[in-house]
Amino acid sequence: MFDKILIANRGEIAVRVIKTCQRLGIQTVAVYSEADAGSKAVDMADEAVFIGPPAPGESYLRIDKIIAAAKETGAEAVHPGFGFLSENPNFPIALKEAGVEWIGPNAHAIEAMGDKITSKKFAAEADVNTVPGHLGLIEDADEAVKISSEIGYPVMIKASAGGGGKGMRIAYSDSESRDGFQSARNEARSSFGDERIFIEKFVERPRHIEIQVLGDRHGNVVHFNERECSVQRRNQKVLEEAPSPFLDKATREAMGAQAVALAKAVDYDSAGTVEFIVDEDKHFYFLEMNTRLQVEHPVTELTHGIDLVEQMIRIAAGEPLELRQRDIKISGWAVEARLYAEDPYRGFLPSIGRLKCYTEPAEGPLGEGVLRIDSGVREGDEISLFYDPMIAKVIAHGKTREIAIETLLEGLDRYHVEGLQPNTPFLAACLEEEDFRKGEIHTGYIAEKFPDGFTGTEPTDFQTKVVAGTAAFIHTVYTRRAGRTSGRLTPAPRVHAEEWDVLMEGERIAVEMDLPDAAIGGGTPAKVWMPELGGKAAEFESAWHPGEHVFEGMIDGEHFAVEFKNLTEGYRLRHRGFTTTAIVATHRSAELHALLPEKDVGASAKQVTSPMPGLVVKLEAEAGQDVKAGEPLVVVEAMKMENVIRAEMDGVIKTIAVEAGQSVSADELLVEFE
């Protein structure tokens, strides 16, 4: 076993590897860029080495700097995590030459499987089911259109060196094929330094199901069944689970056998994943092989009781696998949600910035399940424009799929993030959607269920009651505390329950809150009446204290958690996918509030600003042009992804304030309408 390992990565995966090393008694070395100085991974590691500026090409992608850091610290091996250099075959070769061990598959396997075109040819030779398509390189858009027509629409246009959803487009026509080819090539060049593109048939309404494999350096290979990763947006996974609610035993075994056969064909000797697309009739086709640890590996770990990072380390140290295929069984169900710094209310645009306030739910038992949090950030950290905007992975495990989903929802309810907009409400909405609950999902699921984007969910009767009651409870506590600090050390005795009007979603909800002092902090139940919502008194219990941003409580024995933020006027509250602003007022104040005129948006509605820092890569409109709402105006690249900024109103463009190639900051003016 190794004594010291260097982690050639950052963020949550670096923290994840460090945790396993700490459990195994292995010292760790973190490498960091300027943007990650003082990060959670740097603080957790035994040693840390600075490797350069924030741009990955000057730090995390510099093989020479990482090897120098390993030699300097005496690290015996390097774990690459995922992304960056994890699938670069030159990295393990360079490490070997430097006398440093590589915690990953051999360079031959990486090279054979890392190129999508080569891997598909290799898979076909190994009798693995493959998707019909054109595996040769495509030179230009005209050739792309010709090939697409020959294959038959729809087609998938893909970067050969792609991954993470980058460099991928679906085309249903010649025009979409032409545009998609150019965009995919631009993203591929920017993200991977490799603009090679290929095209294959797009299987409509497919499921994305992958098989986790593990091989050692003694010829043993096993698989740990499947992960369902069909809930995706722009080809990037949003929710993952294990096992799949769709596969039967026969299909699972057939997919596992093909995955193992492919791994053995390239002498695979670490953790890896063979990805398949599966049609509605359970016919499956090889998609690609990821020769690294996957982002979604926790759901496999929780359903098999295994630490894949530990297994990778032991394999790299020369140990044989102790597991045999007959011993590997599925235990329970696990579901993972990717918590990102992206604004679901604004087309999922990156919402990078500093975590001014950040509270994670506690790991461990929650309800009938167990919650796990894989994160690499803390309060005060910054989500940088240079890297993936992931905040954390929230994973739940339970005896059944229903328990795992409910546990995950409970965990998301307890998340609080300020300083940027996370995708928490959207994740909760997906988990609660009826078809997801039934397991009826596919890779176009999000586009199908949210065709016009995400605007939040309508509140259920329970949510209305919970949110209104929470707002009234919090406001009652605040007003009592204010009374105690305004000259009256002891509040006047209360003869009647506090009566409030909660203004939310255009409604005025009468709430009577009988809140004995002993009820504050959970000493005794309070009573709450909401005449419009049933009329009878409900028991309202909570151990909440001022300063906490998550309100946990019980209403008539039913547990809930509401995230909230104290605003200048009112409170911002979220339960699952429902988010609202609630104002708690006296009856007279509520009457006056109804008379206030609506705010005039004015000139700001005519200005289109950049939602994030980035680079203007293309102008889609010009001054004097008449455009309709939804038409593209500017393409801004951030985090290696092209984001199309569209018109939110009909009108004539007065000025274009930027030009292609210009860097812009968040909220910088892009386009102004007349």
XYZ file of C-alpha atoms in Angstrom:
674
model
C 0.000 0.000 0.000
C 1.121 3.559 -0.683
C 2.198 5.916 2.102
C 1.480 9.156 0.240
C -0.808 9.978 -2.708
C -1.123 13.184 -4.716
C -4.584 14.118 -6.001
C -4.323 15.777 -9.412
C -7.717 17.447 -9.185
C -9.816 19.916 -7.204
C -13.241 20.414 -5.642
C -15.493 17.641 -4.452
C -13.603 14.775 -6.103
C -10.354 15.852 -4.453
C -12.151 15.903 -1.095
C -13.698 12.513 -1.883
C -10.294 10.910 -2.534
C -8.771 12.532 0.548
C -11.509 11.049 2.761
C -10.722 7.516 1.603
C -6.989 8.091 2.039
C -7.529 9.358 5.565
C -9.524 6.237 6.413
C -6.729 4.056 5.005
C -4.002 5.983 6.838
C -2.468 7.344 3.615
C -1.028 10.864 3.555
C -2.323 13.172 0.838
C -0.978 15.986 -1.304
C -3.341 18.495 -2.930
C -2.391 20.646 -5.889
C -4.142 23.976 -6.363
C -4.447 26.951 -8.660
C -4.772 30.581 -7.605
C -8.558 30.213 -7.653
C -8.419 27.286 -5.208
C -5.988 28.639 -2.633
C -7.504 27.973 0.786
C -10.106 25.585 -0.626
C -11.605 22.728 1.362
C -9.409 20.154 -0.388
C -6.267 22.186 0.299
C -7.164 22.489 3.974
C -7.945 18.780 4.316
C -4.785 17.483 2.626
C -1.589 16.866 4.592
C 0.378 18.930 2.080
C -0.511 21.291 -0.758
C 1.460 22.517 -3.759
C 0.645 25.598 -5.848
C 0.657 24.837 -9.583
C -0.397 28.025 -11.372
C -3.099 30.441 -12.547
C -6.827 29.586 -12.504
C -7.076 28.575 -16.172
C -6.851 24.741 -16.292
C -4.428 24.884 -19.197
C -1.962 26.658 -16.942
C -2.493 24.526 -13.837
C -4.561 21.321 -13.602
C -3.778 20.284 -17.182
C -0.015 20.793 -16.796
C 1.501 17.308 -16.531
C 4.969 18.734 -15.853
C 3.792 20.786 -12.866
C 1.908 17.887 -11.315
C 4.834 15.500 -11.686
C 7.120 18.140 -10.178
C 4.734 18.430 -7.214
C 4.753 14.643 -6.756
C 8.554 14.505 -6.818
C 8.849 17.492 -4.483
C 6.555 15.958 -1.856
C 7.622 12.351 -2.253
C 4.176 11.175 -3.356
C 4.373 7.592 -4.562
C 1.206 7.670 -6.660
C -1.246 10.068 -8.302
C -5.043 9.814 -8.350
C -6.491 11.914 -11.191
C -10.120 12.095 -10.037
C -12.354 12.800 -13.037
C -12.029 15.413 -15.745
C -8.774 17.267 -16.409
C -6.001 14.679 -17.016
C -7.935 11.587 -15.917
C -8.359 10.249 -19.463
C -5.148 11.549 -21.013
C -2.964 8.498 -21.858
C 0.147 10.672 -21.864
C -0.238 11.312 -18.142
C 0.304 7.708 -16.879
C 3.154 7.316 -19.362
C 4.866 10.460 -18.047
C 4.292 9.363 -14.441
C 5.847 5.975 -15.104
C 8.901 7.614 -16.615
C 9.155 9.766 -13.470
C 8.864 6.733 -11.190
C 5.411 7.662 -9.865
C 2.515 5.161 -9.863
C -0.756 5.910 -11.670
C -4.034 5.180 -9.894
C -6.077 4.388 -12.958
C -6.218 2.107 -15.994
C -3.241 1.445 -18.219
C -2.450 3.903 -21.021
C -3.438 1.397 -23.725
C -6.968 1.074 -22.320
C -7.308 4.840 -21.957
C -6.186 5.421 -25.520
C -8.333 2.652 -27.000
C -11.502 3.737 -25.184
C -10.853 7.472 -24.857
C -11.417 8.235 -28.519
C -15.090 7.718 -29.367
C -14.408 6.697 -32.950
C -11.715 4.172 -32.041
C -13.706 2.818 -29.101
C -16.748 2.085 -31.255
C -14.634 0.183 -33.755
C -12.995 -1.687 -30.896
C -16.383 -2.503 -29.354
C -17.714 -3.816 -32.650
C -14.721 -6.148 -32.938
C -15.414 -7.388 -29.403
C -19.035 -8.228 -30.348
C -20.464 -5.423 -28.229
C -23.712 -3.949 -29.595
C -23.037 -0.589 -31.297
C -25.200 2.219 -32.715
C -25.346 2.627 -36.513
C -23.381 5.652 -37.670
C -20.443 7.159 -39.542
C -17.240 6.582 -37.601
C -14.929 8.382 -40.009
C -13.787 11.943 -39.408
C -15.933 14.706 -40.876
C -14.183 17.669 -42.448
C -16.846 20.353 -42.755
C -20.526 21.239 -42.369
C -21.408 20.212 -45.917
C -20.062 16.723 -45.338
C -21.880 16.599 -41.989
C -25.189 17.370 -43.732
C -24.553 14.719 -46.398
C -23.694 12.017 -43.838
C -26.625 12.958 -41.604
C -29.022 12.580 -44.515
C -27.571 9.173 -45.379
C -27.881 7.899 -41.786
C -31.374 9.334 -41.451
C -32.570 11.955 -38.995
C -32.431 12.395 -36.099
C -28.662 12.121 -35.640
C -26.248 12.825 -32.825
C -23.253 15.001 -33.686
C -20.403 14.318 -31.262
C -16.883 15.385 -30.479
C -14.557 12.389 -30.726
C -12.675 13.469 -27.613
C -15.813 14.715 -25.869
C -17.272 14.157 -22.457
C -19.500 15.801 -19.867
C -22.081 16.749 -22.480
C -19.708 19.103 -24.266
C -19.364 18.982 -28.040
C -22.703 17.202 -28.551
C -25.722 18.252 -30.611
C -28.895 16.518 -31.839
C -30.030 17.384 -35.357
C -33.432 16.721 -36.914
C -32.813 18.493 -40.237
C -30.102 19.633 -42.647
C -30.034 23.125 -41.138
C -29.733 21.756 -37.593
C -26.987 19.404 -38.760
C -25.048 22.292 -40.285
C -25.390 24.523 -37.218
C -24.868 21.647 -34.779
C -21.670 20.558 -36.489
C -20.148 24.013 -36.154
C -21.211 24.481 -32.520
C -20.051 20.988 -31.513
C -16.691 21.559 -33.178
C -16.260 24.944 -31.480
C -17.009 23.459 -28.058
C -14.741 20.468 -28.731
C -11.852 22.720 -29.712
C -12.365 24.920 -26.644
C -12.870 22.106 -24.140
C -10.552 19.371 -25.390
C -8.203 20.959 -27.915
C -9.510 18.405 -30.422
C -12.118 19.397 -33.011
C -12.724 15.962 -34.563
C -16.406 15.195 -35.016
C -18.387 12.048 -35.849
C -22.085 11.353 -36.396
C -24.328 8.464 -35.385
C -28.003 7.606 -35.388
C -29.882 9.177 -32.490
C -32.118 6.678 -30.726
C -35.247 8.580 -29.718
C -36.478 8.402 -26.136
C -33.519 6.238 -25.093
C -32.392 5.504 -21.600
C -28.797 6.166 -20.618
C -27.701 3.174 -18.548
C -24.124 2.415 -17.595
C -22.289 -0.528 -16.096
C -19.593 -0.032 -13.454
C -16.595 -2.309 -13.987
C -13.524 -2.975 -11.903
C -10.451 -4.804 -13.117
C -7.129 -5.626 -11.447
C -3.633 -6.236 -12.817
C -4.027 -9.986 -12.563
C -6.670 -10.384 -15.283
C -9.757 -10.263 -13.063
C -12.706 -8.083 -14.090
C -16.120 -7.772 -12.416
C -19.089 -5.456 -12.820
C -21.217 -3.790 -10.158
C -24.474 -3.793 -12.076
C -25.986 -0.635 -13.518
C -26.687 3.026 -12.940
C -29.629 4.787 -14.575
C -28.522 8.238 -15.778
C -31.363 9.138 -18.124
C -32.458 12.398 -16.514
C -30.244 14.830 -18.395
C -30.236 18.427 -19.562
C -28.153 19.393 -22.578
C -26.573 15.931 -22.415
C -25.395 16.524 -18.846
C -26.664 14.253 -16.112
C -28.958 15.752 -13.486
C -30.195 12.730 -11.501
C -28.674 9.256 -11.287
C -29.810 6.127 -9.535
C -28.884 2.528 -8.945
C -30.280 0.140 -9.882
C -32.363 1.089 -12.935
C -36.143 0.928 -12.493
C -36.352 -0.295 -16.104
C -33.988 -3.246 -16.486
C -34.939 -6.836 -15.895
C -32.512 -9.483 -14.696
C -31.778 -10.860 -18.170
C -30.971 -7.450 -19.675
C -28.856 -6.506 -16.666
C -26.804 -9.670 -16.975
C -26.380 -9.275 -20.737
C -25.192 -5.679 -20.395
C -22.860 -6.642 -17.569
C -21.379 -9.472 -19.608
C -20.693 -7.193 -22.582
C -19.137 -4.550 -20.322
C -16.806 -7.117 -18.781
C -15.924 -8.532 -22.215
C -14.979 -5.080 -23.474
C -12.912 -4.368 -20.365
C -11.056 -7.653 -20.684
C -10.381 -6.964 -24.371
C -8.294 -3.916 -23.423
C -6.754 -5.483 -20.275
C -8.632 -3.006 -18.116
C -7.134 -2.638 -14.638
C -8.999 -0.036 -12.578
C -12.466 1.430 -12.087
C -14.276 2.287 -15.310
C -17.723 2.619 -16.793
C -19.224 1.200 -19.959
C -22.128 3.375 -21.087
C -25.076 2.135 -23.131
C -28.194 3.631 -24.602
C -31.256 1.423 -24.224
C -34.408 1.726 -26.311
C -37.979 1.157 -25.206
C -37.748 -2.531 -26.101
C -34.631 -3.026 -23.936
C -32.301 -3.261 -26.930
C -28.999 -1.760 -25.814
C -26.094 -0.217 -27.725
C -22.581 0.716 -26.679
C -22.164 4.461 -26.270
C -18.676 4.917 -24.841
C -16.359 3.798 -22.078
C -15.185 6.239 -19.441
C -11.764 5.124 -18.279
C -11.975 6.824 -14.911
C -14.097 7.212 -11.830
C -17.556 8.580 -12.681
C -19.185 11.567 -11.011
C -22.144 9.339 -10.110
C -20.091 6.554 -8.534
C -21.641 7.072 -5.036
C -24.928 5.408 -6.002
C -23.015 2.245 -6.897
C -21.023 2.421 -3.671
C -24.152 2.744 -1.551
C -25.979 -0.128 -3.245
C -22.984 -2.479 -3.112
C -21.225 -1.508 0.118
C -17.934 -0.786 -1.636
C -15.474 2.119 -1.777
C -14.431 2.415 -5.429
C -11.638 4.882 -4.653
C -10.151 2.394 -2.201
C -10.378 -0.345 -4.814
C -8.578 1.847 -7.354
C -5.775 2.477 -4.862
C -5.419 -1.202 -3.972
C -5.366 -2.219 -7.639
C -2.675 0.369 -8.419
C -0.660 -1.033 -5.493
C -0.770 -4.447 -7.185
C -3.391 -6.133 -5.036
C -5.782 -8.609 -6.702
C -9.540 -8.152 -6.476
C -11.013 -9.991 -3.527
C -14.518 -9.922 -5.033
C -15.914 -12.397 -7.520
C -18.955 -11.765 -9.713
C -21.108 -14.294 -7.879
C -20.569 -12.377 -4.613
C -21.769 -9.004 -5.948
C -25.380 -8.246 -5.053
C -27.571 -5.137 -5.145
C -28.652 -3.856 -1.731
C -31.453 -1.292 -1.612
C -31.676 1.771 -3.841
C -29.671 4.980 -4.177
C -30.459 8.258 -5.945
C -28.061 11.153 -6.564
C -28.784 14.790 -7.436
C -26.151 17.167 -8.778
C -26.418 20.505 -7.005
C -25.093 23.128 -9.400
C -24.577 26.883 -9.316
C -26.988 27.517 -12.151
C -30.201 29.481 -12.264
C -33.094 27.238 -13.348
C -35.365 30.294 -13.553
C -33.109 31.887 -16.194
C -32.584 29.025 -18.578
C -30.033 27.295 -16.309
C -27.407 29.932 -16.988
C -24.317 29.663 -14.761
C -24.819 31.527 -11.496
C -21.259 31.727 -10.309
C -20.084 33.758 -7.343
C -19.275 33.524 -3.656
C -21.192 31.341 -1.225
C -22.120 34.121 1.195
C -24.176 31.712 3.258
C -23.981 27.947 2.853
C -25.509 25.230 4.995
C -25.453 21.534 4.127
C -27.857 18.984 5.606
C -26.295 16.560 8.052
C -25.036 13.263 6.678
C -26.400 10.049 8.117
C -29.874 8.700 8.924
C -32.748 10.851 7.687
C -36.282 9.547 7.890
C -36.239 5.928 6.724
C -33.082 6.361 4.633
C -29.510 7.587 4.831
C -28.114 10.813 3.363
C -24.621 11.323 1.948
C -23.092 14.645 0.845
C -20.062 14.813 -1.459
C -19.006 18.458 -1.611
C -15.836 20.433 -2.053
C -16.986 23.836 -0.826
C -17.742 25.685 2.363
C -19.351 28.970 3.288
C -17.236 31.801 1.908
C -15.835 29.782 -1.011
C -16.292 30.948 -4.585
C -17.773 28.997 -7.480
C -15.325 30.057 -10.189
C -16.037 30.645 -13.866
C -12.944 28.578 -14.690
C -14.354 25.237 -13.525
C -17.460 23.096 -13.414
C -20.138 24.918 -11.347
C -20.894 21.955 -9.095
C -21.626 22.786 -5.474
C -22.217 19.254 -4.211
C -23.628 15.829 -4.922
C -26.536 14.901 -2.660
C -27.077 11.143 -2.432
C -29.706 9.126 -0.582
C -29.955 5.402 0.068
C -32.936 3.402 1.251
C -34.431 -0.050 1.200
C -36.690 0.918 -1.705
C -36.655 3.460 -4.530
C -39.497 5.374 -2.886
C -37.579 5.708 0.386
C -34.412 6.805 -1.422
C -36.289 9.485 -3.376
C -38.074 10.810 -0.300
C -34.826 10.880 1.678
C -33.139 12.821 -1.105
C -36.003 15.324 -1.180
C -35.749 15.756 2.582
C -32.023 16.405 2.170
C -32.560 19.014 -0.549
C -35.170 20.734 1.631
C -32.438 21.278 4.220
C -29.975 22.958 1.862
C -29.438 26.700 2.148
C -27.374 28.687 -0.358
C -26.986 32.463 -0.622
C -24.754 34.512 -2.894
C -25.744 32.651 -6.038
C -28.716 30.722 -7.377
C -28.507 26.933 -7.060
C -30.668 24.495 -9.012
C -32.187 23.047 -5.812
C -35.847 23.835 -6.659
C -35.486 22.234 -10.082
C -33.937 19.064 -8.656
C -36.800 18.749 -6.187
C -39.377 19.331 -8.922
C -37.845 16.562 -11.047
C -37.839 14.134 -8.132
C -41.498 14.839 -7.361
C -42.698 14.663 -10.971
C -45.176 11.824 -11.430
C -43.430 10.005 -14.283
C -40.087 10.101 -12.493
C -41.727 8.555 -9.467
C -42.985 5.772 -11.739
C -39.550 5.336 -13.313
C -40.811 6.329 -16.761
C -37.811 8.400 -17.871
C -35.550 8.873 -20.892
C -32.777 11.250 -21.976
C -35.284 13.764 -23.363
C -37.300 13.676 -20.169
C -36.472 17.190 -18.948
C -37.091 18.800 -22.331
C -40.413 16.955 -22.494
C -41.585 17.820 -18.986
C -40.263 21.393 -18.946
C -40.581 22.505 -22.601
C -40.752 26.190 -21.700
C -38.039 26.062 -19.079
C -38.462 26.003 -15.327
C -40.595 28.564 -13.525
C -41.133 26.698 -10.274
C -44.003 24.459 -9.231
C -47.476 25.356 -8.070
C -47.962 24.852 -4.325
C -49.979 21.953 -3.008
C -52.448 22.592 -0.186
C -49.910 21.119 2.220
C -47.151 23.419 0.958
C -49.374 26.492 1.236
C -50.209 25.577 4.815
C -46.590 24.801 5.688
C -45.112 27.925 4.083
C -47.740 30.304 5.463
C -47.443 28.745 8.922
C -43.651 28.910 8.821
C -43.698 32.580 7.800
C -46.149 33.427 10.595
C -44.143 31.442 13.174
C -40.871 33.159 12.232
C -42.468 36.602 12.138
C -44.082 36.098 15.541
C -40.718 35.197 17.064
C -39.020 38.201 15.443
C -41.676 40.668 16.584
C -41.530 39.360 20.157
C -37.756 39.674 20.228
C -38.018 43.203 18.820
C -40.458 44.081 21.584
C -38.035 42.841 24.223
C -35.216 44.993 22.873
C -37.211 48.192 22.457
C -37.352 49.208 26.100
C -39.730 46.526 27.393
C -37.609 43.838 28.999
C -40.706 41.749 29.590
C -43.368 41.597 26.896
C -46.918 42.414 27.823
C -49.008 39.354 28.598
C -50.765 37.988 25.514
C -54.512 37.752 25.878
C -55.226 36.577 22.333
C -53.289 34.659 19.717
C -51.315 36.790 17.262
C -53.367 37.381 14.152
C -51.603 37.884 10.834
C -52.273 38.069 7.148
C -49.694 36.217 5.070
C -49.414 37.732 1.584
C -48.059 35.236 -0.943
C -48.735 34.222 -4.545
C -51.281 37.033 -4.879
C -53.339 35.650 -2.009
C -54.065 36.916 1.487
C -54.067 34.042 3.960
C -55.355 34.717 7.472
C -53.242 32.998 10.132
C -53.767 32.912 13.887
C -50.643 31.841 15.736
C -50.885 30.782 19.368
C -47.200 30.621 20.208
C -46.412 30.228 23.903
C -42.884 31.259 24.823
C -42.210 27.641 25.743
C -42.922 26.646 22.148
C -39.973 28.662 20.841
C -37.097 26.218 20.486
C -39.346 23.186 20.607
C -40.446 23.243 24.221
C -44.138 22.677 23.538
C -46.444 22.623 20.502
C -47.859 25.882 19.165
C -51.322 26.162 17.668
C -52.025 27.631 14.234
C -55.391 28.370 12.591
C -55.805 29.056 8.879
C -59.524 29.561 8.181
C -59.115 29.462 4.373
C -57.138 26.203 4.610
C -59.434 23.983 6.614
C -60.326 26.204 9.508
C -59.402 23.876 12.351
C -56.430 24.386 14.622
C -53.269 22.461 13.791
C -50.379 21.581 16.063
C -47.230 23.300 14.873
C -43.945 22.167 16.413
C -40.413 23.359 15.704
C -37.032 23.607 17.402
C -36.103 26.548 15.163
C -34.047 29.424 16.567
C -33.383 32.834 14.962
C -30.240 32.669 12.853
C -31.051 29.285 11.328
C -31.856 29.336 7.610
C -33.735 26.048 7.530
C -36.998 25.780 9.434
C -37.729 22.192 10.420
C -41.001 21.348 12.016
C -44.064 19.154 12.361
C -47.618 20.077 11.489
C -50.195 17.638 12.823
C -47.506 14.971 13.033
C -46.230 15.421 9.461
C -42.595 16.439 9.221
C -41.298 19.156 6.880
C -38.303 21.442 6.276
C -38.469 24.882 4.656
C -35.465 26.897 3.490
C -35.932 30.611 4.096
C -34.168 33.951 3.810
C -35.074 37.127 5.690
C -35.609 39.915 3.137
C -35.921 43.676 3.627
C -39.652 43.130 3.366
C -40.934 39.661 4.020
C -39.313 36.252 3.675
C -38.158 34.132 0.774
C -39.258 30.533 1.406
C -38.727 27.279 -0.490
C -40.232 23.852 -0.024
C -39.301 21.295 -2.691
C -39.819 22.955 -6.093
C -42.083 25.713 -4.759
C -40.454 29.049 -3.978
C -42.284 32.192 -2.901
C -41.933 35.533 -1.157
C -44.252 35.908 1.823
C -45.056 39.121 3.673
C -46.500 38.762 7.175
C -48.587 41.775 8.122
C -51.322 42.939 10.444
C -54.798 43.080 8.951
C -54.538 46.873 8.490
C -51.088 46.688 6.895
C -52.323 44.000 4.521
C -55.200 46.250 3.444
C -52.810 49.120 2.730
C -50.356 46.839 0.952
C -53.089 45.862 -1.506
C -53.383 49.522 -2.522
C -49.712 49.896 -3.463
C -49.146 50.399 -7.216
C -47.240 47.727 -9.089
C -43.577 48.474 -9.676
C -42.838 49.897 -13.113
C -39.957 47.948 -14.581
C -39.201 50.861 -16.893
C -36.089 51.075 -19.007
C -34.440 48.020 -17.461
C -36.795 45.764 -19.449
C -35.216 47.094 -22.618
C -31.703 46.148 -21.584
C -30.257 42.670 -22.029
C -27.325 42.005 -19.730
C -24.923 39.101 -19.397
C -26.101 36.687 -16.697
C -22.523 35.583 -15.971
C -18.890 36.459 -16.691
C -17.708 35.008 -19.965
C -16.514 35.532 -23.519
C -18.708 36.780 -26.367
C -18.151 34.233 -29.121
C -20.870 35.265 -31.569
C -23.398 38.021 -32.285
C -26.694 36.695 -33.619
C -28.351 40.095 -34.236
C -27.482 43.655 -35.242
C -28.586 47.207 -34.488
C -31.863 48.145 -36.163
C -33.025 44.540 -36.409
C -36.615 43.677 -35.531
C -36.600 40.607 -33.279
C -39.197 38.484 -31.551
C -39.115 37.130 -28.018
C -37.024 33.959 -27.910
C -34.785 34.825 -30.847
C -31.013 34.559 -30.207
C -29.063 37.768 -29.640
C -25.609 36.904 -28.317
C -23.675 33.701 -27.605
C -21.562 33.889 -24.432
C -19.122 31.137 -23.494
C -18.673 30.362 -19.798
C -17.197 27.235 -18.227
C -16.435 25.898 -21.736
C -20.147 25.890 -22.612
C -21.839 28.142 -25.157
C -24.866 29.937 -23.691
C -27.353 31.555 -26.075
C -28.772 34.831 -24.720
C -32.240 35.324 -26.229
C -34.630 38.241 -26.476
C -37.206 38.325 -23.693
C -39.481 40.731 -25.587
C -40.449 41.742 -29.109
C -38.766 44.907 -30.315
C -36.203 46.714 -32.395
C -32.568 46.610 -31.348
C -31.170 50.066 -30.619
C -27.557 49.137 -29.958
C -25.262 46.136 -29.613
C -22.906 47.036 -26.769
C -20.366 44.228 -27.278
C -18.481 42.519 -30.059
C -17.273 38.989 -30.719
C -14.134 38.126 -28.783
C -14.895 40.544 -25.956
C -14.849 39.456 -22.312
C -17.873 40.514 -20.292
C -18.661 40.575 -16.605
C -21.896 39.560 -14.904
C -24.718 42.082 -15.522
C -22.747 43.877 -18.237
C -24.949 45.404 -20.956
C -25.095 43.323 -24.147
C -28.057 44.621 -26.140
C -30.432 47.563 -25.751
C -33.877 47.833 -27.352
C -35.463 51.042 -28.589
